[in-house]
Amino acid sequence: MMHWQDADSIFEVRLQALQQNYLMLQGRASTADCAAVVKADAYGLGVGPVSKALADVGCASFFVAHVEEGIELRSVLPDVTIFVFHGVAERQVSLCVEHRLVPVLNSLEQVGLWRSVDAPAALHVDTGMERLGVPFDQVERVEGDFVCVMSHLACADTPEHALNQLQLERCLMLRERFAGIPLSVANSAGIFLGEAYHFDMVRPGCALYGVNPVLGMHMMQPVVRLVSHIVQVRSVEAGASVGYGGDAVSEEDRRIAVVPVGYADGYLRALSGKGLVSIGGVTVPIVGRVSMDLITVDVTGLDAGLQQAGQEVELLGEHVLVDDVAHLAGTIGYEVLTGLGKGRFSKVYI
Ligand SMILES: *Cc1c(COP(=O)(O)O)cnc(C)c1O
């Protein structure tokens, strides 16, 4: 793996904001425990430093998607509970046991496979998402002992959606069927659906990382700050186009700054002609298409002092919110973070 210590761009993770987001969610969750979902390298932020910072403020349960992610997390945090959403295949049973990972069993087959294993497991029941989990109508056939029963909400970010109520009713039935076993239902958005959805453990992901889980909400603190620097500024005459395709033409003369971040860094190409960055606290637009390694921004209106090579450019942070970037790209904050998290940036933890 290459190192980017001298990179033009820095992916800053503000661990204190992360911790404050965790404590806020834990406070919202009333009596339920607050776990943390750190799959996909903690949504691109880096599973090791993120998980340690969360454990430092009391988080004791973590969820990953894959067994391999669980093994990586175990090497960082020897004492926490690590759940694996995707469950376990036969070839992974011994790895789970060795690294004390708790698989979330998603089918009657997985439940059967684990019955001969003397180690804890969780159970996922599908109450309406129609994705992973034992179908709700097969619950009576489940036999076994579990440390946690979970389900996942399909429409938690849309509070008025009828599916929430149906899933809630089924979860209440699960609580009877698996009396005495901790029940976990709410993701980030589910926490904001209200206390009825909290049960015994909530498991937020995106909100920890500064994504507001419900449209129009502004409660989460930005955690990631992505900053780069202008590598070159050029004058573009009226009528001349900028970048690939030659369609970004203006009737005015412009000053165009080139910034060394592109779609190969997870800066979505859908932001072509739409994205915004902040320079010296002023928001300026992306002009033309996002290239693999570069974007071009219009700095015409900025003070001359800001139109300089070396000038800092914020692509994500306090002035450029992840939710706004996602909206402009026609996607969700999760995709923005997981994409940029794999970019050619040096990651810095503050
Ligand atoms: C990813 C995931 C979560 C976390 O969801 P957020 O919306 O990021 O809070 C919770 N539960 C399951 C099953 C997941 O796959």
mmCIF file of C-alpha atoms and ligand atoms in Angstrom:
data_model
loop_
_atom_site.group_PDB
_atom_site.id
_atom_site.type_symbol
_atom_site.label_atom_id
_atom_site.label_comp_id
_atom_site.label_asym_id
_atom_site.label_seq_id
_atom_site.Cartn_x
_atom_site.Cartn_y
_atom_site.Cartn_z
ATOM 1 C CA MET A 1 0.000 0.000 0.000
ATOM 2 C CA MET A 2 1.286 3.395 -0.979
ATOM 3 C CA HIS A 3 1.618 6.164 1.568
ATOM 4 C CA TRP A 4 0.313 9.637 0.936
ATOM 5 C CA GLN A 5 2.046 11.536 3.694
ATOM 6 C CA ASP A 6 3.088 14.207 1.235
ATOM 7 C CA ALA A 7 -0.205 14.192 -0.605
ATOM 8 C CA ASP A 8 -1.844 17.398 -1.750
ATOM 9 C CA SER A 9 -4.989 16.399 0.045
ATOM 10 C CA ILE A 10 -5.737 15.465 3.609
ATOM 11 C CA PHE A 11 -8.678 13.407 4.861
ATOM 12 C CA GLU A 12 -9.070 14.652 8.418
ATOM 13 C CA VAL A 13 -11.136 12.665 10.898
ATOM 14 C CA ARG A 14 -12.182 14.642 13.943
ATOM 15 C CA LEU A 15 -12.432 12.000 16.623
ATOM 16 C CA GLN A 16 -13.939 14.351 19.167
ATOM 17 C CA ALA A 17 -16.876 15.138 16.874
ATOM 18 C CA LEU A 18 -17.287 11.387 16.343
ATOM 19 C CA GLN A 19 -17.387 10.832 20.097
ATOM 20 C CA GLN A 20 -19.866 13.645 20.591
ATOM 21 C CA ASN A 21 -22.111 12.178 17.917
ATOM 22 C CA TYR A 22 -21.929 8.816 19.698
ATOM 23 C CA LEU A 23 -22.811 10.351 23.062
ATOM 24 C CA MET A 24 -25.688 12.277 21.517
ATOM 25 C CA LEU A 25 -27.103 9.100 19.969
ATOM 26 C CA GLN A 26 -26.589 7.170 23.201
ATOM 27 C CA GLY A 27 -28.522 9.924 24.972
ATOM 28 C CA ARG A 28 -31.339 9.707 22.428
ATOM 29 C CA ALA A 29 -31.540 5.952 22.780
ATOM 30 C CA SER A 30 -32.805 6.281 26.351
ATOM 31 C CA THR A 31 -32.249 2.980 28.151
ATOM 32 C CA ALA A 32 -31.026 1.047 25.116
ATOM 33 C CA ASP A 33 -27.313 0.364 24.640
ATOM 34 C CA CYS A 34 -25.699 2.146 21.746
ATOM 35 C CA ALA A 35 -23.528 -0.060 19.552
ATOM 36 C CA ALA A 36 -21.563 1.198 16.538
ATOM 37 C CA VAL A 37 -21.640 -0.015 12.953
ATOM 38 C CA VAL A 38 -18.083 0.148 11.610
ATOM 39 C CA LYS A 39 -18.425 -1.927 8.434
ATOM 40 C CA ALA A 40 -16.613 -0.833 5.261
ATOM 41 C CA ASP A 41 -13.640 0.537 7.220
ATOM 42 C CA ALA A 42 -15.983 2.596 9.411
ATOM 43 C CA TYR A 43 -17.703 4.066 6.345
ATOM 44 C CA GLY A 44 -14.310 4.980 4.929
ATOM 45 C CA LEU A 45 -13.001 6.798 8.020
ATOM 46 C CA GLY A 46 -10.692 4.009 9.213
ATOM 47 C CA VAL A 47 -11.947 1.208 11.427
ATOM 48 C CA GLY A 48 -9.034 1.155 13.901
ATOM 49 C CA PRO A 49 -8.867 4.775 15.084
ATOM 50 C CA VAL A 50 -12.650 5.192 14.848
ATOM 51 C CA SER A 51 -13.424 2.092 16.912
ATOM 52 C CA LYS A 52 -10.829 2.937 19.544
ATOM 53 C CA ALA A 53 -12.243 6.438 19.919
ATOM 54 C CA LEU A 54 -15.750 5.005 20.300
ATOM 55 C CA ALA A 55 -14.619 2.415 22.836
ATOM 56 C CA ASP A 56 -13.012 5.252 24.803
ATOM 57 C CA VAL A 57 -16.440 6.831 25.336
ATOM 58 C CA GLY A 58 -18.069 3.581 26.359
ATOM 59 C CA CYS A 59 -19.088 1.770 23.193
ATOM 60 C CA ALA A 60 -18.849 -1.967 23.883
ATOM 61 C CA SER A 61 -20.517 -3.569 20.840
ATOM 62 C CA PHE A 62 -19.490 -3.196 17.209
ATOM 63 C CA PHE A 63 -20.978 -4.456 13.955
ATOM 64 C CA VAL A 64 -19.047 -5.258 10.785
ATOM 65 C CA ALA A 65 -20.266 -6.837 7.557
ATOM 66 C CA HIS A 66 -17.573 -9.450 6.877
ATOM 67 C CA VAL A 67 -15.603 -11.918 8.962
ATOM 68 C CA GLU A 68 -12.366 -10.370 7.635
ATOM 69 C CA GLU A 69 -13.475 -6.959 8.913
ATOM 70 C CA GLY A 70 -14.162 -8.528 12.289
ATOM 71 C CA ILE A 71 -10.681 -10.043 12.436
ATOM 72 C CA GLU A 72 -9.140 -6.656 11.701
ATOM 73 C CA LEU A 73 -11.221 -4.990 14.403
ATOM 74 C CA ARG A 74 -10.393 -7.736 16.918
ATOM 75 C CA SER A 75 -6.682 -6.965 16.533
ATOM 76 C CA VAL A 76 -7.431 -3.400 17.642
ATOM 77 C CA LEU A 77 -9.983 -4.022 20.384
ATOM 78 C CA PRO A 78 -9.437 -7.322 22.216
ATOM 79 C CA ASP A 79 -12.326 -7.001 24.659
ATOM 80 C CA VAL A 80 -15.387 -5.664 22.838
ATOM 81 C CA THR A 81 -18.254 -7.652 21.314
ATOM 82 C CA ILE A 82 -17.980 -7.861 17.527
ATOM 83 C CA PHE A 83 -21.030 -8.893 15.510
ATOM 84 C CA VAL A 84 -20.730 -9.933 11.859
ATOM 85 C CA PHE A 85 -23.822 -8.978 9.841
ATOM 86 C CA HIS A 86 -23.241 -11.426 7.001
ATOM 87 C CA GLY A 87 -23.171 -14.398 9.299
ATOM 88 C CA VAL A 88 -20.928 -17.304 8.683
ATOM 89 C CA ALA A 89 -20.154 -19.860 6.007
ATOM 90 C CA GLU A 90 -18.933 -23.303 6.975
ATOM 91 C CA ARG A 91 -15.328 -22.454 6.055
ATOM 92 C CA GLN A 92 -15.418 -19.426 8.414
ATOM 93 C CA VAL A 93 -16.679 -21.135 11.564
ATOM 94 C CA SER A 94 -13.240 -21.711 13.056
ATOM 95 C CA LEU A 95 -12.136 -18.132 12.245
ATOM 96 C CA CYS A 96 -15.168 -16.776 14.065
ATOM 97 C CA VAL A 97 -14.441 -18.904 17.098
ATOM 98 C CA GLU A 98 -10.725 -18.116 17.102
ATOM 99 C CA HIS A 99 -11.297 -14.343 16.944
ATOM 100 C CA ARG A 100 -14.398 -14.415 19.166
ATOM 101 C CA LEU A 101 -16.641 -12.912 16.483
ATOM 102 C CA VAL A 102 -20.384 -13.230 16.970
ATOM 103 C CA PRO A 103 -21.997 -14.126 13.649
ATOM 104 C CA VAL A 104 -25.456 -12.791 12.921
ATOM 105 C CA LEU A 105 -27.202 -15.906 11.585
ATOM 106 C CA ASN A 106 -29.386 -15.038 8.625
ATOM 107 C CA SER A 107 -31.100 -18.262 7.643
ATOM 108 C CA LEU A 108 -32.313 -21.548 9.090
ATOM 109 C CA GLU A 109 -29.280 -23.127 7.387
ATOM 110 C CA GLN A 110 -26.866 -20.839 9.240
ATOM 111 C CA VAL A 111 -28.713 -21.481 12.490
ATOM 112 C CA GLY A 112 -28.325 -25.214 11.832
ATOM 113 C CA LEU A 113 -24.654 -24.821 10.993
ATOM 114 C CA TRP A 114 -23.958 -22.964 14.249
ATOM 115 C CA ARG A 115 -25.890 -25.412 16.455
ATOM 116 C CA SER A 116 -22.854 -27.673 16.792
ATOM 117 C CA VAL A 117 -20.582 -24.727 17.692
ATOM 118 C CA ASP A 118 -20.061 -23.872 21.317
ATOM 119 C CA ALA A 119 -19.866 -20.082 20.931
ATOM 120 C CA PRO A 120 -22.347 -17.200 20.966
ATOM 121 C CA ALA A 121 -24.326 -16.127 17.900
ATOM 122 C CA ALA A 122 -26.994 -13.561 17.083
ATOM 123 C CA LEU A 123 -30.104 -14.060 14.977
ATOM 124 C CA HIS A 124 -31.394 -11.772 12.237
ATOM 125 C CA VAL A 125 -35.097 -11.951 11.453
ATOM 126 C CA ASP A 126 -36.404 -10.208 8.342
ATOM 127 C CA THR A 127 -39.503 -8.254 9.334
ATOM 128 C CA GLY A 128 -40.079 -6.581 5.968
ATOM 129 C CA MET A 129 -36.798 -5.434 4.440
ATOM 130 C CA GLU A 130 -36.681 -8.533 2.196
ATOM 131 C CA ARG A 131 -32.942 -8.661 2.240
ATOM 132 C CA LEU A 132 -30.967 -10.597 4.851
ATOM 133 C CA GLY A 133 -32.459 -12.582 7.685
ATOM 134 C CA VAL A 134 -34.691 -15.513 8.510
ATOM 135 C CA PRO A 135 -38.078 -14.747 6.936
ATOM 136 C CA PHE A 136 -40.590 -13.674 9.548
ATOM 137 C CA ASP A 137 -42.910 -16.583 8.734
ATOM 138 C CA GLN A 138 -40.125 -19.080 9.488
ATOM 139 C CA VAL A 139 -39.418 -17.774 12.981
ATOM 140 C CA GLU A 140 -41.308 -20.612 14.656
ATOM 141 C CA ARG A 141 -38.840 -23.045 13.140
ATOM 142 C CA VAL A 142 -35.794 -21.366 14.697
ATOM 143 C CA GLU A 143 -34.169 -23.378 17.452
ATOM 144 C CA GLY A 144 -31.188 -22.226 19.426
ATOM 145 C CA ASP A 145 -29.867 -19.810 21.951
ATOM 146 C CA PHE A 146 -28.824 -16.323 20.896
ATOM 147 C CA VAL A 147 -27.075 -13.402 22.568
ATOM 148 C CA CYS A 148 -29.047 -10.951 20.452
ATOM 149 C CA VAL A 149 -31.987 -10.961 18.058
ATOM 150 C CA MET A 150 -32.014 -8.244 15.439
ATOM 151 C CA SER A 151 -34.023 -6.917 12.555
ATOM 152 C CA HIS A 152 -33.438 -4.060 10.141
ATOM 153 C CA LEU A 153 -35.771 -1.246 9.094
ATOM 154 C CA ALA A 154 -36.241 -0.569 5.390
ATOM 155 C CA CYS A 155 -37.736 2.930 5.591
ATOM 156 C CA ALA A 156 -36.541 4.450 8.854
ATOM 157 C CA ASP A 157 -35.464 7.625 7.044
ATOM 158 C CA THR A 158 -39.085 8.159 5.967
ATOM 159 C CA PRO A 159 -40.973 8.313 9.283
ATOM 160 C CA GLU A 160 -44.438 8.354 7.701
ATOM 161 C CA HIS A 161 -43.824 5.220 5.632
ATOM 162 C CA ALA A 162 -46.332 2.474 6.451
ATOM 163 C CA LEU A 163 -43.653 -0.210 6.465
ATOM 164 C CA ASN A 164 -42.210 1.208 9.718
ATOM 165 C CA GLN A 165 -45.378 0.395 11.608
ATOM 166 C CA LEU A 166 -45.620 -3.102 10.136
ATOM 167 C CA GLN A 167 -41.996 -3.824 11.035
ATOM 168 C CA LEU A 168 -42.525 -2.440 14.536
ATOM 169 C CA GLU A 169 -45.498 -4.748 15.099
ATOM 170 C CA ARG A 170 -43.467 -7.739 13.960
ATOM 171 C CA CYS A 171 -40.585 -6.683 16.240
ATOM 172 C CA LEU A 172 -42.977 -6.585 19.177
ATOM 173 C CA MET A 173 -43.905 -10.189 18.324
ATOM 174 C CA LEU A 174 -40.215 -11.071 18.180
ATOM 175 C CA ARG A 175 -39.789 -9.684 21.657
ATOM 176 C CA GLU A 176 -42.400 -12.172 22.912
ATOM 177 C CA ARG A 177 -41.067 -15.063 20.879
ATOM 178 C CA PHE A 178 -37.491 -14.441 22.100
ATOM 179 C CA ALA A 179 -38.304 -13.144 25.564
ATOM 180 C CA GLY A 180 -35.228 -12.367 27.637
ATOM 181 C CA ILE A 181 -32.916 -12.008 24.643
ATOM 182 C CA PRO A 182 -31.751 -8.463 23.811
ATOM 183 C CA LEU A 183 -33.476 -7.110 20.693
ATOM 184 C CA SER A 184 -31.853 -4.633 18.293
ATOM 185 C CA VAL A 185 -33.793 -2.896 15.518
ATOM 186 C CA ALA A 186 -32.828 0.745 15.011
ATOM 187 C CA ASN A 187 -30.091 2.042 12.725
ATOM 188 C CA SER A 188 -29.272 5.780 12.805
ATOM 189 C CA ALA A 189 -32.588 6.877 11.337
ATOM 190 C CA GLY A 190 -34.452 4.353 13.494
ATOM 191 C CA ILE A 191 -33.189 6.082 16.631
ATOM 192 C CA PHE A 192 -35.080 9.201 15.541
ATOM 193 C CA LEU A 193 -38.311 7.273 14.929
ATOM 194 C CA GLY A 194 -38.824 7.322 18.666
ATOM 195 C CA GLU A 195 -38.486 5.232 21.769
ATOM 196 C CA ALA A 196 -40.765 2.449 20.540
ATOM 197 C CA TYR A 197 -38.046 1.471 18.069
ATOM 198 C CA HIS A 198 -35.112 1.472 20.493
ATOM 199 C CA PHE A 199 -35.672 -1.877 22.249
ATOM 200 C CA ASP A 200 -32.440 -3.071 23.942
ATOM 201 C CA MET A 201 -29.693 -1.980 21.576
ATOM 202 C CA VAL A 202 -29.506 0.575 18.782
ATOM 203 C CA ARG A 203 -26.865 0.305 16.060
ATOM 204 C CA PRO A 204 -26.145 3.553 14.265
ATOM 205 C CA GLY A 205 -23.589 3.868 11.502
ATOM 206 C CA CYS A 206 -23.887 6.938 9.311
ATOM 207 C CA ALA A 207 -24.928 9.387 12.037
ATOM 208 C CA LEU A 208 -21.735 8.677 13.966
ATOM 209 C CA TYR A 209 -19.802 9.874 10.940
ATOM 210 C CA GLY A 210 -21.733 13.123 10.547
ATOM 211 C CA VAL A 211 -24.412 12.082 8.071
ATOM 212 C CA ASN A 212 -27.849 13.320 9.098
ATOM 213 C CA PRO A 213 -29.998 10.208 8.743
ATOM 214 C CA VAL A 214 -33.258 11.987 8.035
ATOM 215 C CA LEU A 215 -33.700 14.486 5.204
ATOM 216 C CA GLY A 216 -33.496 18.094 6.373
ATOM 217 C CA MET A 217 -32.107 17.225 9.811
ATOM 218 C CA HIS A 218 -29.055 19.153 11.074
ATOM 219 C CA MET A 219 -28.106 17.422 14.297
ATOM 220 C CA MET A 220 -24.924 15.530 13.589
ATOM 221 C CA GLN A 221 -21.514 17.179 13.765
ATOM 222 C CA PRO A 222 -19.317 16.928 10.684
ATOM 223 C CA VAL A 223 -16.566 14.407 11.377
ATOM 224 C CA VAL A 224 -14.650 14.386 8.105
ATOM 225 C CA ARG A 225 -12.824 17.370 6.723
ATOM 226 C CA LEU A 226 -11.330 16.809 3.287
ATOM 227 C CA VAL A 227 -8.953 19.552 2.253
ATOM 228 C CA SER A 228 -6.842 19.905 -0.826
ATOM 229 C CA HIS A 229 -4.826 22.684 -2.436
ATOM 230 C CA ILE A 230 -5.001 24.568 -5.696
ATOM 231 C CA VAL A 231 -2.268 23.301 -8.026
ATOM 232 C CA GLN A 232 -2.776 25.847 -10.790
ATOM 233 C CA VAL A 233 -4.969 28.831 -11.662
ATOM 234 C CA ARG A 234 -5.642 29.872 -15.240
ATOM 235 C CA SER A 235 -7.532 32.623 -17.034
ATOM 236 C CA VAL A 236 -10.133 31.287 -19.438
ATOM 237 C CA GLU A 237 -11.524 33.676 -21.993
ATOM 238 C CA ALA A 238 -15.207 34.106 -22.725
ATOM 239 C CA GLY A 239 -16.361 31.424 -25.141
ATOM 240 C CA ALA A 240 -13.630 28.926 -24.264
ATOM 241 C CA SER A 241 -14.628 25.661 -22.652
ATOM 242 C CA VAL A 242 -13.184 23.982 -19.557
ATOM 243 C CA GLY A 243 -12.313 20.300 -19.370
ATOM 244 C CA TYR A 244 -13.466 17.120 -21.115
ATOM 245 C CA GLY A 245 -16.315 17.330 -23.568
ATOM 246 C CA GLY A 246 -15.816 21.021 -24.185
ATOM 247 C CA ASP A 247 -19.313 21.888 -23.025
ATOM 248 C CA ALA A 248 -18.507 24.010 -19.964
ATOM 249 C CA VAL A 249 -18.512 27.326 -21.808
ATOM 250 C CA SER A 250 -19.179 30.746 -20.304
ATOM 251 C CA GLU A 251 -19.913 34.102 -21.919
ATOM 252 C CA GLU A 252 -17.614 35.792 -19.439
ATOM 253 C CA ASP A 253 -13.903 35.650 -18.801
ATOM 254 C CA ARG A 254 -13.158 33.360 -15.872
ATOM 255 C CA ARG A 255 -10.442 32.369 -13.460
ATOM 256 C CA ILE A 256 -10.350 28.603 -13.085
ATOM 257 C CA ALA A 257 -8.496 26.769 -10.311
ATOM 258 C CA VAL A 258 -7.375 23.175 -10.691
ATOM 259 C CA VAL A 259 -7.642 20.913 -7.629
ATOM 260 C CA PRO A 260 -5.989 17.470 -7.556
ATOM 261 C CA VAL A 261 -8.937 15.288 -6.556
ATOM 262 C CA GLY A 262 -10.995 13.225 -8.979
ATOM 263 C CA TYR A 263 -13.347 10.338 -9.349
ATOM 264 C CA ALA A 264 -10.506 7.857 -8.760
ATOM 265 C CA ASP A 265 -10.486 9.299 -5.236
ATOM 266 C CA GLY A 266 -14.193 8.774 -4.799
ATOM 267 C CA TYR A 267 -15.084 12.316 -5.779
ATOM 268 C CA LEU A 268 -18.203 11.363 -7.668
ATOM 269 C CA ARG A 269 -18.285 12.160 -11.368
ATOM 270 C CA ALA A 270 -21.963 12.967 -10.924
ATOM 271 C CA LEU A 271 -20.732 16.208 -9.309
ATOM 272 C CA SER A 272 -19.565 17.438 -12.734
ATOM 273 C CA GLY A 273 -20.889 20.977 -13.164
ATOM 274 C CA LYS A 274 -22.803 20.623 -9.854
ATOM 275 C CA GLY A 275 -20.425 20.212 -6.941
ATOM 276 C CA LEU A 276 -19.332 22.965 -4.572
ATOM 277 C CA VAL A 277 -16.118 23.546 -2.653
ATOM 278 C CA SER A 278 -15.130 26.203 -0.154
ATOM 279 C CA ILE A 279 -12.091 28.453 -0.494
ATOM 280 C CA GLY A 280 -11.340 30.899 2.290
ATOM 281 C CA GLY A 281 -14.868 30.366 3.585
ATOM 282 C CA VAL A 282 -16.458 31.225 0.226
ATOM 283 C CA THR A 283 -18.416 28.573 -1.650
ATOM 284 C CA VAL A 284 -17.463 28.208 -5.323
ATOM 285 C CA PRO A 285 -18.791 25.859 -7.994
ATOM 286 C CA ILE A 286 -17.171 23.058 -9.924
ATOM 287 C CA VAL A 287 -16.951 23.864 -13.609
ATOM 288 C CA GLY A 288 -16.987 21.147 -16.250
ATOM 289 C CA ARG A 289 -16.503 17.463 -15.740
ATOM 290 C CA VAL A 290 -14.828 15.753 -12.827
ATOM 291 C CA SER A 291 -11.728 14.014 -14.220
ATOM 292 C CA MET A 292 -10.030 10.949 -12.804
ATOM 293 C CA ASP A 293 -7.522 12.966 -10.784
ATOM 294 C CA LEU A 294 -8.651 16.586 -11.048
ATOM 295 C CA ILE A 295 -11.529 18.995 -10.701
ATOM 296 C CA THR A 296 -11.786 22.570 -11.954
ATOM 297 C CA VAL A 297 -13.513 25.279 -9.932
ATOM 298 C CA ASP A 298 -14.548 28.800 -10.774
ATOM 299 C CA VAL A 299 -12.669 31.241 -8.534
ATOM 300 C CA THR A 300 -13.448 34.380 -10.572
ATOM 301 C CA GLY A 301 -15.262 36.119 -7.736
ATOM 302 C CA LEU A 302 -12.651 35.431 -5.073
ATOM 303 C CA ASP A 303 -10.089 37.901 -3.732
ATOM 304 C CA ALA A 304 -6.873 37.743 -5.730
ATOM 305 C CA GLY A 305 -5.125 36.452 -2.618
ATOM 306 C CA LEU A 306 -7.281 33.327 -2.678
ATOM 307 C CA GLN A 307 -6.721 32.665 -6.379
ATOM 308 C CA GLN A 308 -3.263 31.247 -5.838
ATOM 309 C CA ALA A 309 -1.547 27.923 -6.247
ATOM 310 C CA GLY A 310 -1.200 26.397 -2.793
ATOM 311 C CA GLN A 311 -4.425 27.921 -1.499
ATOM 312 C CA GLU A 312 -6.385 25.511 0.691
ATOM 313 C CA VAL A 313 -9.659 24.114 -0.699
ATOM 314 C CA GLU A 314 -12.274 22.402 1.471
ATOM 315 C CA LEU A 315 -14.142 19.646 -0.362
ATOM 316 C CA LEU A 316 -15.970 18.339 2.682
ATOM 317 C CA GLY A 317 -16.310 19.774 6.166
ATOM 318 C CA GLU A 318 -18.041 22.564 8.047
ATOM 319 C CA HIS A 319 -18.647 24.634 4.922
ATOM 320 C CA VAL A 320 -19.343 21.776 2.553
ATOM 321 C CA LEU A 321 -21.616 19.341 4.350
ATOM 322 C CA VAL A 322 -21.575 15.690 3.377
ATOM 323 C CA ASP A 323 -25.374 15.675 3.091
ATOM 324 C CA ASP A 324 -25.280 18.601 0.653
ATOM 325 C CA VAL A 325 -22.582 16.993 -1.491
ATOM 326 C CA ALA A 326 -24.616 13.785 -1.580
ATOM 327 C CA HIS A 327 -27.738 15.664 -2.586
ATOM 328 C CA LEU A 328 -25.932 17.450 -5.412
ATOM 329 C CA ALA A 329 -24.591 14.107 -6.651
ATOM 330 C CA GLY A 330 -27.995 12.446 -6.452
ATOM 331 C CA THR A 331 -26.867 9.981 -3.805
ATOM 332 C CA ILE A 332 -26.565 9.553 -0.037
ATOM 333 C CA GLY A 333 -23.846 10.583 2.414
ATOM 334 C CA TYR A 334 -22.892 6.930 2.919
ATOM 335 C CA GLU A 335 -21.697 6.650 -0.676
ATOM 336 C CA VAL A 336 -19.806 9.941 -0.499
ATOM 337 C CA LEU A 337 -17.905 8.886 2.640
ATOM 338 C CA THR A 338 -17.162 5.290 1.652
ATOM 339 C CA GLY A 339 -15.953 6.507 -1.753
ATOM 340 C CA LEU A 340 -13.721 9.341 -0.532
ATOM 341 C CA GLY A 341 -12.461 7.132 2.294
ATOM 342 C CA LYS A 342 -10.661 5.064 -0.355
ATOM 343 C CA GLY A 343 -9.169 8.122 -2.062
ATOM 344 C CA ARG A 344 -5.468 8.896 -2.448
ATOM 345 C CA PHE A 345 -5.328 11.081 0.625
ATOM 346 C CA SER A 346 -3.289 11.000 3.750
ATOM 347 C CA LYS A 347 -5.611 10.275 6.652
ATOM 348 C CA VAL A 348 -5.088 12.308 9.767
ATOM 349 C CA TYR A 349 -6.834 11.757 13.094
ATOM 350 C CA ILE A 350 -7.332 14.755 15.321
HETATM 351 C C1 LIG B 1 -25.356 -0.630 7.804
HETATM 352 C C2 LIG B 1 -26.333 -1.169 8.761
HETATM 353 C C3 LIG B 1 -26.692 -0.434 9.906
HETATM 354 C C4 LIG B 1 -26.278 1.002 10.120
HETATM 355 O O1 LIG B 1 -27.107 1.813 9.331
HETATM 356 P P1 LIG B 1 -27.011 3.411 9.320
HETATM 357 O O2 LIG B 1 -28.132 3.810 8.454
HETATM 358 O O3 LIG B 1 -25.688 3.742 8.723
HETATM 359 O O4 LIG B 1 -27.137 3.874 10.708
HETATM 360 C C5 LIG B 1 -27.510 -1.048 10.831
HETATM 361 N N1 LIG B 1 -27.985 -2.303 10.632
HETATM 362 C C6 LIG B 1 -27.685 -3.030 9.537
HETATM 363 C C7 LIG B 1 -28.234 -4.387 9.371
HETATM 364 C C8 LIG B 1 -26.853 -2.483 8.553
HETATM 365 O O5 LIG B 1 -26.574 -3.184 7.454
#
